[in-house]
Coordinates of C-alpha atoms and ligand atoms in Angstrom, one line a residue:
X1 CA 47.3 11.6 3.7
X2 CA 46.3 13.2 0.9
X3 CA 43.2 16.3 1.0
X4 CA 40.4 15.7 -0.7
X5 CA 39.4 17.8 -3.5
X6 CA 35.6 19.8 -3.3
X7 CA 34.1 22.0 -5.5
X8 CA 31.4 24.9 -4.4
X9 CA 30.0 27.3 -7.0
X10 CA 32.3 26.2 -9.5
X11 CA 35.8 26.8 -7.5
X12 CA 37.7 23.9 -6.9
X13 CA 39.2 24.0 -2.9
X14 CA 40.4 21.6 -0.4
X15 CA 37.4 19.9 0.8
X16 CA 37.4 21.3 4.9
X17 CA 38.4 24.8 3.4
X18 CA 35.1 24.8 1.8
X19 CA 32.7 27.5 3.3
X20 CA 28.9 27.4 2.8
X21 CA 26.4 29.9 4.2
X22 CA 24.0 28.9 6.6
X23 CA 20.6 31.0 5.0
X24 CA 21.7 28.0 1.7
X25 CA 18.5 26.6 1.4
X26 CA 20.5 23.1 1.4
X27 CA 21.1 23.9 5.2
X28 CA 17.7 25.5 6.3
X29 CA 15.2 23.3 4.7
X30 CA 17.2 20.1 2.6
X31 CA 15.9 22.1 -0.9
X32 CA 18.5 20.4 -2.6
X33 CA 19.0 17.8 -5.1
X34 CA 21.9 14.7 -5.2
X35 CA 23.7 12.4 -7.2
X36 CA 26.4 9.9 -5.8
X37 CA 28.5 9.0 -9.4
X38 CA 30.9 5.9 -9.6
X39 CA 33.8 5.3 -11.2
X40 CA 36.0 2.3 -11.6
X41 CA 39.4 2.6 -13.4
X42 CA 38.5 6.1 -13.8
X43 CA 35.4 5.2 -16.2
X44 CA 32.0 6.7 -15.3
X45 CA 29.5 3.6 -14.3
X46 CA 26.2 5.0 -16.1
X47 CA 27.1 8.3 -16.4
X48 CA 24.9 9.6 -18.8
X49 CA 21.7 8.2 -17.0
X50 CA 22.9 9.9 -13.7
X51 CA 23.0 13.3 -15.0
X52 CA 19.7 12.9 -16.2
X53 CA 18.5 11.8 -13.0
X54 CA 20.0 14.6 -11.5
X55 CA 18.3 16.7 -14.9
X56 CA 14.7 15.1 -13.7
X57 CA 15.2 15.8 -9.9
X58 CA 15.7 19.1 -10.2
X59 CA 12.7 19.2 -13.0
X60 CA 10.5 18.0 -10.5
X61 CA 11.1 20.6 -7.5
X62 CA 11.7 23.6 -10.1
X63 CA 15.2 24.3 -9.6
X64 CA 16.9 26.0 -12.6
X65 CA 20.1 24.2 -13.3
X66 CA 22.5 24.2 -16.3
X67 CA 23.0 21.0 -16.7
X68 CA 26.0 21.1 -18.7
X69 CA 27.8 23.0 -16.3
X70 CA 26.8 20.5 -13.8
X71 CA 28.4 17.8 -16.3
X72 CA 31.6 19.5 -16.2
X73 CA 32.0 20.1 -12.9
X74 CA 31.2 16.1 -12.3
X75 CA 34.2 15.5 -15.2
X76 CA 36.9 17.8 -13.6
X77 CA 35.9 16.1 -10.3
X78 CA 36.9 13.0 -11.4
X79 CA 39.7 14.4 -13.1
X80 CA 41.4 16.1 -10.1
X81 CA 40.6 13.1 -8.0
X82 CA 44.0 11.2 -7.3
X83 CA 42.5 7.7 -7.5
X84 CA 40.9 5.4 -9.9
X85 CA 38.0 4.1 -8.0
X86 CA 35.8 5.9 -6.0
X87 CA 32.3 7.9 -6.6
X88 CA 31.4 11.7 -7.1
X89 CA 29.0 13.1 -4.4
X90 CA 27.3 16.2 -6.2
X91 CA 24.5 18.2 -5.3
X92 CA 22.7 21.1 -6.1
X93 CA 20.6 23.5 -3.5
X94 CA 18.2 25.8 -4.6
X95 CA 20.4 28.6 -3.8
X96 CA 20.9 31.1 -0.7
X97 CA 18.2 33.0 0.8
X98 CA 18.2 36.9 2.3
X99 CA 15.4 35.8 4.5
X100 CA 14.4 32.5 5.9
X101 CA 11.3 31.5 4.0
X102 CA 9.4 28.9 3.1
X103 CA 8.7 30.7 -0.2
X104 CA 11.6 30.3 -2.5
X105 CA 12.0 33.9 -4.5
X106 CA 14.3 32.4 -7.7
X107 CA 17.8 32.1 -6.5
X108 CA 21.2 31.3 -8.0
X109 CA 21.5 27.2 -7.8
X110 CA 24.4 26.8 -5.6
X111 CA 26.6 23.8 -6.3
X112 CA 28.8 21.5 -4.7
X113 CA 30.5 17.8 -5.1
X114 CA 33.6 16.3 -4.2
X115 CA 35.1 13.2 -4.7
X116 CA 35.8 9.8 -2.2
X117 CA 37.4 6.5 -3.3
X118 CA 35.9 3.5 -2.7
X119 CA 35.8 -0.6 -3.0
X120 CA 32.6 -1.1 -4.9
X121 CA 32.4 -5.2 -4.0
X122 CA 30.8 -6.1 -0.8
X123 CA 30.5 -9.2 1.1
X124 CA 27.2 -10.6 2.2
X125 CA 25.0 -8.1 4.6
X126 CA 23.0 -8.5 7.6
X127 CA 20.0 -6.2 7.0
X128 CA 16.2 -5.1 9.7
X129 CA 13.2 -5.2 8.0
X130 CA 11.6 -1.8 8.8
X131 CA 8.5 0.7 8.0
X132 CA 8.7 3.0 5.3
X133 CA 8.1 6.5 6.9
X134 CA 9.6 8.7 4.4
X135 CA 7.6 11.9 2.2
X136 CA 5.3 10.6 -0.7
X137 CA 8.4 11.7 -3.4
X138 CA 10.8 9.1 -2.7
X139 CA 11.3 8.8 -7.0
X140 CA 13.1 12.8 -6.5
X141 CA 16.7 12.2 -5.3
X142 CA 16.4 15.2 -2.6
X143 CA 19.2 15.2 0.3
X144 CA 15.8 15.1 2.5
X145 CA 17.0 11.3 3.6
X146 CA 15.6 11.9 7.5
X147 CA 13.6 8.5 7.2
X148 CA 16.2 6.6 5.6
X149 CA 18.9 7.8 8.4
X150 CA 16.7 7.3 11.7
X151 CA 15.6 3.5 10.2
X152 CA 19.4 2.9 9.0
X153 CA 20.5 4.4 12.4
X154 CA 18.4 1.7 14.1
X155 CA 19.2 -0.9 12.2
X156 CA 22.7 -0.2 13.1
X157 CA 22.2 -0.7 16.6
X158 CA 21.0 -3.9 15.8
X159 CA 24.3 -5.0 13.9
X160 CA 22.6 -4.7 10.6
X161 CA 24.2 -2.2 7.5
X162 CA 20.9 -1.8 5.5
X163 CA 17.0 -2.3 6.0
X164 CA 14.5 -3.4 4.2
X165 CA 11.4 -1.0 3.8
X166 CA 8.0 -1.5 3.4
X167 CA 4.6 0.2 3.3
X168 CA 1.8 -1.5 4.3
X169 CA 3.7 -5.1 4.0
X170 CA 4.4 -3.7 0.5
X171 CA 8.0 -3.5 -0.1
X172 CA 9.7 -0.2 -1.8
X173 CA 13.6 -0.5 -1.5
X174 CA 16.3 0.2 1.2
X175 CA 17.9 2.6 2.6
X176 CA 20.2 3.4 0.2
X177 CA 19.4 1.0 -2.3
X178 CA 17.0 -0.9 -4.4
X179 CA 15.8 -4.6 -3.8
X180 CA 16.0 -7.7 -6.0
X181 CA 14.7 -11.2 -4.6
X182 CA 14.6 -15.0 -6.4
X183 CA 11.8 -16.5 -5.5
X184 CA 11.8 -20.3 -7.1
X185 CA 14.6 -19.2 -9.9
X186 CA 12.2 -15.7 -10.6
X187 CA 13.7 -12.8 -10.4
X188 CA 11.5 -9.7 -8.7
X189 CA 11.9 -6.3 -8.3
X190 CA 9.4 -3.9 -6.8
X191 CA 7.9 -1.8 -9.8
X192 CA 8.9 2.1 -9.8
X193 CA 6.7 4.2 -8.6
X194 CA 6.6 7.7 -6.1
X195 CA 7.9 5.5 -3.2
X196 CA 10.7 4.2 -5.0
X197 CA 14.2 5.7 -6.5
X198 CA 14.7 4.7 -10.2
X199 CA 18.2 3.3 -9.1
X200 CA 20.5 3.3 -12.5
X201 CA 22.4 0.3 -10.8
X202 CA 18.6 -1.7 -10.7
X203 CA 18.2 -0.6 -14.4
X204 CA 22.0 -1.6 -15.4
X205 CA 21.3 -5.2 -13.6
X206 CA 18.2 -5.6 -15.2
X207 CA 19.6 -5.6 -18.7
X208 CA 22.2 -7.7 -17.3
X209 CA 19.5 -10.1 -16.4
X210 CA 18.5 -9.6 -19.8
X211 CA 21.7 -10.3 -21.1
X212 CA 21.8 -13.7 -19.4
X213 CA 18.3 -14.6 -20.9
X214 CA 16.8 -14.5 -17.3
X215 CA 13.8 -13.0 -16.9
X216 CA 12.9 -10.4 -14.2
X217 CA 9.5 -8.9 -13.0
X218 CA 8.8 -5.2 -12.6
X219 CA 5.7 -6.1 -10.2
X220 CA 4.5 -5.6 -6.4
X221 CA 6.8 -7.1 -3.8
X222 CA 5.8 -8.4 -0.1
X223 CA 6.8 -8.9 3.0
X224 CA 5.9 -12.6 2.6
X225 CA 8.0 -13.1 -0.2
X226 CA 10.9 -12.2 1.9
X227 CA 10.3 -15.1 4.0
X228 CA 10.0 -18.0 1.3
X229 CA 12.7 -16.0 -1.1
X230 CA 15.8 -18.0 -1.8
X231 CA 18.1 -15.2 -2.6
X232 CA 18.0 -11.3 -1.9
X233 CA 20.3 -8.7 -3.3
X234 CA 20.5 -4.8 -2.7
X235 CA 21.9 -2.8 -5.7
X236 CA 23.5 0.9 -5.6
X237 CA 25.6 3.0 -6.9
X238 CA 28.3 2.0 -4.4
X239 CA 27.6 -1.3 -3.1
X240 CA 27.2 -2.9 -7.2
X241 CA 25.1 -6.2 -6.3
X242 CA 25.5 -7.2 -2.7
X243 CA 23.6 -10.0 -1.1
X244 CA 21.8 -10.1 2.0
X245 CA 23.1 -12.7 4.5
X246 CA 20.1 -12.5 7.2
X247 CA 17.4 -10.3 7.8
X248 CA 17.8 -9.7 12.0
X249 CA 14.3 -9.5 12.7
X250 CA 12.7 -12.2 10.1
X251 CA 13.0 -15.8 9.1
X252 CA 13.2 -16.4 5.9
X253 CA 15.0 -19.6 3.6
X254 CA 17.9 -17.5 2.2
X255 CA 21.2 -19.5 0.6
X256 CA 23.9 -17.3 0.6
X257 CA 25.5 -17.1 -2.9
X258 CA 22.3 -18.4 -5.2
X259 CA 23.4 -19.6 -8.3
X260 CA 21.3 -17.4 -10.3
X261 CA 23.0 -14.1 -7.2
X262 CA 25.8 -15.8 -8.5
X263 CA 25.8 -15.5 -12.3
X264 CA 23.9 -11.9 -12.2
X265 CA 26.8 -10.5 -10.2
X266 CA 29.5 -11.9 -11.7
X267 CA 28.2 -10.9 -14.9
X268 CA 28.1 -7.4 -13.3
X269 CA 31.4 -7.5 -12.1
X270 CA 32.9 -8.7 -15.3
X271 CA 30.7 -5.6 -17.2
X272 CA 31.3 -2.2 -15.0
X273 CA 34.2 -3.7 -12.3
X274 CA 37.0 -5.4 -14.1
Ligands
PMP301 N1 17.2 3.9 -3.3 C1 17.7 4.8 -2.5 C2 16.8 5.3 -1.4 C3 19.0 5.3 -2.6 O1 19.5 6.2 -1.8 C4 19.9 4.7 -3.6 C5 21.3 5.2 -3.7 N2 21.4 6.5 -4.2 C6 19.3 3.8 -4.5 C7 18.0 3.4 -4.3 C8 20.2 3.2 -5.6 O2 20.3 4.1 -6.6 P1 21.6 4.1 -7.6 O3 21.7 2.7 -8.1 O4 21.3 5.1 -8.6 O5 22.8 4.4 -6.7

């Protein structure tokens, strides 16, 4: 098999030789900032809007990164990695600590990524509709992801590979994803806001919409619509569109493969997968 290629700090190792101290603010307190980067025939899938993300994130909690180094170390990534599909996983921590405090005292960013290959298109998913219980700063892309593991954990157990969360009946987005739904041949997406990640797979599939002289609404989103929606779709970085097939602890009027699912995806598919 062959080892998969990490970088830490800027030196490129096999991944599981790859040693991190435990006072890294990463380990002690999830200070740290992510980005999950895909390519298809070795060709960056919104490349330039992830590295601002990942610019913004660490804007937001005050960690001092050079970006361009960041950029490069994304690059050689891909370069080194020996397949053409796949994703980078890249993060950046705050940096490592003498003293365990929740006071940050202005650190070296410490950084770290590594590459995976994967199949970005996905069959039909069964998902659980669950509570939102995660921080107030779900728009930063921090590793903090405790909410999203212990509701995806028990949707799991239920058979299910994604949820659906929702505040207040109000939905955000999933797990590890964002949330479309065609309601009556309208497209819907929950608007962005603090609860929400600005997903660049939701913003590349809404000018695809665009591009197929649909229409979708930026607008509130409820539990209620999930029950009369004709068509639901999750969209990520790795999963591209993928359809839900059933919700496990709802009823709702779902058709599996919706023409207008249908001609978003393949429209997708044809623009960032062939
Ligand atoms: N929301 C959450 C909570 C996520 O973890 C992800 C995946 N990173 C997304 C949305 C989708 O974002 P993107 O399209 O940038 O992968």
């Amino acid at each position: 098999m062959t080892k998969r290629i990490g970088i830490y700090n800027g030196s490129l190792d096999q991944l599981d030789k790859i040693v991190v101290s435990p006072m890294s603010r990463a380990f002690l307190f999830s200070d740290s900032i992510y980005e999950v980067i895909p390519f298809h025939k070795s060709e960056f899938i919104g490349f330039q809007a992830h590295i601002e993300r990942l610019d913004r994130s660490a804007a937001m909690l005050d960690i001092n990164i050079d970006i361009n180094l960041c950029t490069q170390e994304i690059i050689l990534l891909k370069e080194r990695s020996q397949f053409p599909s796949g994703y980078i996983y890249y993060q950046v921590s705050r940096g490592i600590d003498q003293k365990r405090s929740h006071i940050f005292s202005g650190g070296i960013p410490e950084t770290f990524g590594f590459a995976e290959p994967h199949k970005f298109q996905q069959s039909a998913i069964k998902v659980k509709l669950v509570p939102d219980i995660r921080w107030g700063r779900c728009d930063i892309k921090s590793t903090s992801l405790l909410g999203n593991t212990m509701q995806m954990n028990s949707a799991d157990k239920d058979g299910c590979s994604e949820v659906i969360m929702h505040r207040d009946n109000i939905l955000t987005e999933g797990g590890a994803s964002n949330i479309f739904l065609v309601l009556d041949d309208v497209i819907k997406t929950p608007s962005l806001d603090q609860n929400i990640l600005p997903g660049i797979t939701r913003d590349l599939v809404i000018h695809t919409i665009a591009e197929l002289d649909l229409k979708v609404m930026e607008t509130e989103c409820f539990v209620e619509d999930l029950k009369i929606a004709n068509s639901i779709w999750f969209t990520s970085s790795t999963k591209g569109i993928t359809e839900v097939e059933s919700i496990s602890n709802l009823e709702t009027s779902i058709k599996k493969g919706h023409p207008i699912f249908s001609e978003v995806s393949k429209r997708y598919i044809e623009k960032f997968l062939t």
